PDB file of C-alpha atoms and ligand atoms in Angstrom:
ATOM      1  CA  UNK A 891      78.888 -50.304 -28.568  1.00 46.00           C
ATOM      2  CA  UNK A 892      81.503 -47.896 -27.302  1.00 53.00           C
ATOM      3  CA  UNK A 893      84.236 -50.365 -27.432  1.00 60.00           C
ATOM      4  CA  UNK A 894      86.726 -49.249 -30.061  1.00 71.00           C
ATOM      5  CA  UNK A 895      84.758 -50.059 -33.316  1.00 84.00           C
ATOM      6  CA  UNK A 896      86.900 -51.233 -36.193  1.00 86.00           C
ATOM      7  CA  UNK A 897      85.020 -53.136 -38.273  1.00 81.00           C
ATOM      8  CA  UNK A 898      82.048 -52.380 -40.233  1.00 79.00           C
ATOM      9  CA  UNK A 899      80.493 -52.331 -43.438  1.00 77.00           C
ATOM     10  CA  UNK A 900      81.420 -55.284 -45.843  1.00 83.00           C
ATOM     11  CA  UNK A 901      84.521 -56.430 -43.609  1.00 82.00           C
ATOM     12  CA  UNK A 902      81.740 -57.097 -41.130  1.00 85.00           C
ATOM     13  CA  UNK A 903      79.150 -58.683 -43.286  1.00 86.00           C
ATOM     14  CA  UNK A 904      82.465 -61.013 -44.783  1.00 89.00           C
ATOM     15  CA  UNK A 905      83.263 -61.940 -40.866  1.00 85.00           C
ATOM     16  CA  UNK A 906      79.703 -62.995 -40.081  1.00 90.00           C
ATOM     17  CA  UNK A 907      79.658 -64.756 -43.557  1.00 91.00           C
ATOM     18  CA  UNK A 908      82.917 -66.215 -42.411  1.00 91.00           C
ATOM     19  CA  UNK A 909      81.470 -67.275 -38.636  1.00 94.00           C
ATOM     20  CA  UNK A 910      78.614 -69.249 -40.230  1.00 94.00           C
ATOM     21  CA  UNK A 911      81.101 -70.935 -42.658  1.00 95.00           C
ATOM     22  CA  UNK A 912      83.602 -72.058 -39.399  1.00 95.00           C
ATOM     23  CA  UNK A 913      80.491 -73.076 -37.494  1.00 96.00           C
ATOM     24  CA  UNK A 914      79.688 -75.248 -40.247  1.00 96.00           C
ATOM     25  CA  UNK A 915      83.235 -76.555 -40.931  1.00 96.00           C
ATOM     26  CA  UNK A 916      83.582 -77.158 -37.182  1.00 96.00           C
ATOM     27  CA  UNK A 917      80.234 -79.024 -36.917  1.00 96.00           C
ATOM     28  CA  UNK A 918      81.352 -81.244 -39.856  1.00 96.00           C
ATOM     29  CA  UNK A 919      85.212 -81.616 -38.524  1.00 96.00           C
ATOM     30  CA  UNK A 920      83.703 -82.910 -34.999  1.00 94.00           C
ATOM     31  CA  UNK A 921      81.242 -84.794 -36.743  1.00 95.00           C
ATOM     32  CA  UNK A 922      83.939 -86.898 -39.083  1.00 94.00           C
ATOM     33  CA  UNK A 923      86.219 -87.003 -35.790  1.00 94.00           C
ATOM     34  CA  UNK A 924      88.366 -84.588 -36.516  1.00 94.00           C
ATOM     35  CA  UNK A 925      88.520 -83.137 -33.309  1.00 94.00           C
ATOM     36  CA  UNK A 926      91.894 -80.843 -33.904  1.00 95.00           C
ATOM     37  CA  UNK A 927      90.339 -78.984 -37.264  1.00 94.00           C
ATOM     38  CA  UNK A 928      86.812 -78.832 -35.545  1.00 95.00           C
ATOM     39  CA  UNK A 929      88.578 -76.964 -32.390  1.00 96.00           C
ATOM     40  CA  UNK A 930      90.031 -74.942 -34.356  1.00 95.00           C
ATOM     41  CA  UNK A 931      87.309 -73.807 -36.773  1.00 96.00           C
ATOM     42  CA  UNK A 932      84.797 -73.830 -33.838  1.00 96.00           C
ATOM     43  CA  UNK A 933      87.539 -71.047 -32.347  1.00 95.00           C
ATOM     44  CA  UNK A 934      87.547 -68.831 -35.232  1.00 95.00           C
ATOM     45  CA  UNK A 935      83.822 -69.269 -35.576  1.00 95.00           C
ATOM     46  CA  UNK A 936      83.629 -67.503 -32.489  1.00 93.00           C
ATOM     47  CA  UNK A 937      86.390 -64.702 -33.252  1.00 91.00           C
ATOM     48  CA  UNK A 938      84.758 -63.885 -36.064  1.00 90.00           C
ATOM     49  CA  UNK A 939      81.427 -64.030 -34.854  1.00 89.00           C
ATOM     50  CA  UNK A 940      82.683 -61.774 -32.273  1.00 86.00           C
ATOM     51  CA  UNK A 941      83.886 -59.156 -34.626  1.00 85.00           C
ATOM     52  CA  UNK A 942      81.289 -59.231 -36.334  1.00 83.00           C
ATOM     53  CA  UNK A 943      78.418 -58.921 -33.788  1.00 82.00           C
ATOM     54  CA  UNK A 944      80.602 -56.006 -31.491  1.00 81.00           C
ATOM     55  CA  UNK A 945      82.237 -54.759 -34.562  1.00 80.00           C
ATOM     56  CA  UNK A 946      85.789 -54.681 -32.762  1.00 82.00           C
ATOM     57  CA  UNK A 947      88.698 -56.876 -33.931  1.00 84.00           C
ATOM     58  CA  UNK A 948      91.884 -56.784 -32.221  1.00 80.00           C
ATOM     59  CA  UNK A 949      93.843 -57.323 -35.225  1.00 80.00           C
ATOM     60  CA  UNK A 950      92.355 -54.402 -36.684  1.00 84.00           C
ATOM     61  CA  UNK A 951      93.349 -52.285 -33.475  1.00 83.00           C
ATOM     62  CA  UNK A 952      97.119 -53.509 -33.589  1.00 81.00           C
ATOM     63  CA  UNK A 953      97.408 -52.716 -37.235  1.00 84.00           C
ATOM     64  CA  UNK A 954      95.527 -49.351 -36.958  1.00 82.00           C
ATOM     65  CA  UNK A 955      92.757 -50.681 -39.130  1.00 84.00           C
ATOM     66  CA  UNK A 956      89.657 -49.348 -38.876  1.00 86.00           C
ATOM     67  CA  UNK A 957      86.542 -50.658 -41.811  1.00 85.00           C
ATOM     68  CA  UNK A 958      84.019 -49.098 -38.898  1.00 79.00           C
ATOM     69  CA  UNK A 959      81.813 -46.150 -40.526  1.00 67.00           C
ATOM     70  CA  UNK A 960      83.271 -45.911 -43.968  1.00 52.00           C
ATOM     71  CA  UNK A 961      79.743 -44.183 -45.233  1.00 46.00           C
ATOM     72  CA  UNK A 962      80.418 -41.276 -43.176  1.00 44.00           C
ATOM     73  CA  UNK A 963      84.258 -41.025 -43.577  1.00 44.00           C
ATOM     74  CA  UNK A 964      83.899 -41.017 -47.166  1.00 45.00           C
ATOM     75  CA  UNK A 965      81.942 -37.992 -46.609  1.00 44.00           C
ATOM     76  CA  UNK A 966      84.070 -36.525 -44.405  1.00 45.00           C
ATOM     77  CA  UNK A 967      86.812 -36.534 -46.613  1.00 46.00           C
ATOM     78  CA  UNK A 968      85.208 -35.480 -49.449  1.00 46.00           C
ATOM     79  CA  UNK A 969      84.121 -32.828 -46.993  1.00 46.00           C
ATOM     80  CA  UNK A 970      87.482 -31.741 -46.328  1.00 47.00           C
ATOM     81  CA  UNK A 971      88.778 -31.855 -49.566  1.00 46.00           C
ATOM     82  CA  UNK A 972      86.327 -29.164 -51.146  1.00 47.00           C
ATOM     83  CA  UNK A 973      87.246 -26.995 -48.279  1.00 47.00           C
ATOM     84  CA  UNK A 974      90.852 -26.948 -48.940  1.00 47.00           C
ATOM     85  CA  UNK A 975      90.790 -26.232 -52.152  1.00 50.00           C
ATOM     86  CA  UNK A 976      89.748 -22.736 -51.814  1.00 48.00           C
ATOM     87  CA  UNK A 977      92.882 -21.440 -49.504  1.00 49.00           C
ATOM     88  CA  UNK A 978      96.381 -21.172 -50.982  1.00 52.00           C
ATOM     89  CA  UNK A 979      94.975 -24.432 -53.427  1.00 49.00           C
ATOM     90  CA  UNK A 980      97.012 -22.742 -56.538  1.00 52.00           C
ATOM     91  CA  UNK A 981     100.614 -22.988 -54.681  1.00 54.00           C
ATOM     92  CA  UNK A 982      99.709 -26.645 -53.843  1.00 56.00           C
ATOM     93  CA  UNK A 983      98.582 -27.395 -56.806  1.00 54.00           C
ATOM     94  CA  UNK A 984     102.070 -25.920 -58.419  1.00 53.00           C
ATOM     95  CA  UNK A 985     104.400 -27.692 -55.955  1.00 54.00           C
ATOM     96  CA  UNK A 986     102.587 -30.804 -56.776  1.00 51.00           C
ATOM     97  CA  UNK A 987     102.448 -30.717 -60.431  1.00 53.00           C
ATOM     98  CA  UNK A 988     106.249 -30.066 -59.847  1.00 51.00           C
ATOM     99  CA  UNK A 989     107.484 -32.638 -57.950  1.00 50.00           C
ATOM    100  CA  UNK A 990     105.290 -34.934 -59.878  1.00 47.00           C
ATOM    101  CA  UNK A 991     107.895 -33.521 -63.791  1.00 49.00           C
ATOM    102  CA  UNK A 992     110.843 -33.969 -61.102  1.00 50.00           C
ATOM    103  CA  UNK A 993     109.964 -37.204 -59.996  1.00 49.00           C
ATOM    104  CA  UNK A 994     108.476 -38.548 -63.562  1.00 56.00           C
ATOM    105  CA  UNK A 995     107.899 -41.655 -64.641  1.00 62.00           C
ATOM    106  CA  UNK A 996     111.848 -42.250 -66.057  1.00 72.00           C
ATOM    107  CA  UNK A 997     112.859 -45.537 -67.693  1.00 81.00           C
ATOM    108  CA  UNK A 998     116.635 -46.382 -66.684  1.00 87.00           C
ATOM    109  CA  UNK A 999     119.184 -48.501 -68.818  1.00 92.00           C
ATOM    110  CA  UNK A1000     119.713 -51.588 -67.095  1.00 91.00           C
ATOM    111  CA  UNK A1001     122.964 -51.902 -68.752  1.00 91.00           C
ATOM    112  CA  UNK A1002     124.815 -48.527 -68.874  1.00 94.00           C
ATOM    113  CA  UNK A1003     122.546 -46.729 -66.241  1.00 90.00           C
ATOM    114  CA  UNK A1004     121.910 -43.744 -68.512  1.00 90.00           C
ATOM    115  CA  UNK A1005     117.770 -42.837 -68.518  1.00 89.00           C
ATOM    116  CA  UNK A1006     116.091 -43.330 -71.472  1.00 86.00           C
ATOM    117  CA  UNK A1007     114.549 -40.811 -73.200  1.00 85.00           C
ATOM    118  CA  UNK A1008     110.725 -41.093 -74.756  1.00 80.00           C
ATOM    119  CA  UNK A1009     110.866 -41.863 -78.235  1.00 80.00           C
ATOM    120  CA  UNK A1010     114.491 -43.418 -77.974  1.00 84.00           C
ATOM    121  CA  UNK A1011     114.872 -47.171 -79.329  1.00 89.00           C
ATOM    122  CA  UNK A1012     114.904 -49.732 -75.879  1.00 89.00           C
ATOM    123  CA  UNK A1013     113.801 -52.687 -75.279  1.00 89.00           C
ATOM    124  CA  UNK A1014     114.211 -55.923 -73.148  1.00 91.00           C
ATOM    125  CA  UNK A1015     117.585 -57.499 -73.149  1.00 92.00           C
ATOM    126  CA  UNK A1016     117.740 -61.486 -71.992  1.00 89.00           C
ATOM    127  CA  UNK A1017     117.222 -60.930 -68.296  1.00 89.00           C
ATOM    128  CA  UNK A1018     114.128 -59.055 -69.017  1.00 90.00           C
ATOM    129  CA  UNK A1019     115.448 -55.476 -68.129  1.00 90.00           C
ATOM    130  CA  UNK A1020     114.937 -52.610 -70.635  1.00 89.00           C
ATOM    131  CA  UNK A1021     117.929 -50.930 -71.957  1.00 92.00           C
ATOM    132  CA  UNK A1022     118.621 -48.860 -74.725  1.00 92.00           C
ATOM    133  CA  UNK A1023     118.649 -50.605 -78.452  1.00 91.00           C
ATOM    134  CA  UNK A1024     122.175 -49.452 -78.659  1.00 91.00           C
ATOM    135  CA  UNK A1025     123.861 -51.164 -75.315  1.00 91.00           C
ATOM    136  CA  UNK A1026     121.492 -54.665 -75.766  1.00 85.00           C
TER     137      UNK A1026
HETATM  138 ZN1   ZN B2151     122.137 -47.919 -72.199  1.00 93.55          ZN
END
């Protein structure tokens, strides 16, 4: 199929899974009388049957979703990833490990906005929200 492929793998296999369950439901639904439920489970019998046997959803194309191939992407990244590592990798590496200090994972005082430091007393005040020992 040349037709946009977006699903694949398991979110394939759980669409066909979820086809034969609608069929069912929809069989049952008509069967009890149900005629609105049976329509309705009958329809996304067939949407998902459709994904499932042409492997294109158009949800998945409006959301930019794509489960099609993962085998081979996975490769492909990890593909990429090696390769990259031996240009300017160091630099990267530095700018990263920087922004990730700047950035850090900070605690703030809920009450007098201050940040609060590793190893100083905090804890929850009655709302929940973690402020220093001190200003609780
Ligand atoms: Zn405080």
């Amino acid at each position: 199929m040349d037709l946009n492929e977006n699903v694949g793998g398991r979110d394939r296999l759980a669409r066909a899974a979820l086809a034969v369950v609608l069929t069912v439901a929809a069989v049952r639904s008509l069967r009890n009388g149900k005629r609105l439920r049976g329509l309705l489970a009958g329809i996304g019998a067939l949407v998902f049957g459709f994904n499932a046997t042409s492997g294109y959803c158009g949800v998945n194309d409006v959301l930019g979703r794509d489960t099609a191939g993962g085998e081979s992407e996975d490769e492909e990244t990890v593909v990429s990833i090696s390769e990259s590592d031996e240009g300017d990798a160091s630099s990267d590496e530095e700018s990263i490990a920087g922004s990730k200090k700047e950035r850090g994972w900070t605690l703030t005082c809920a009450a007098c906005g201050n940040d609060i430091v590793t190893g100083e007393a905090r804890g929850p005040n009655e709302s929940g929200d973690i402020v220093h020992e001190t200003c609780n």
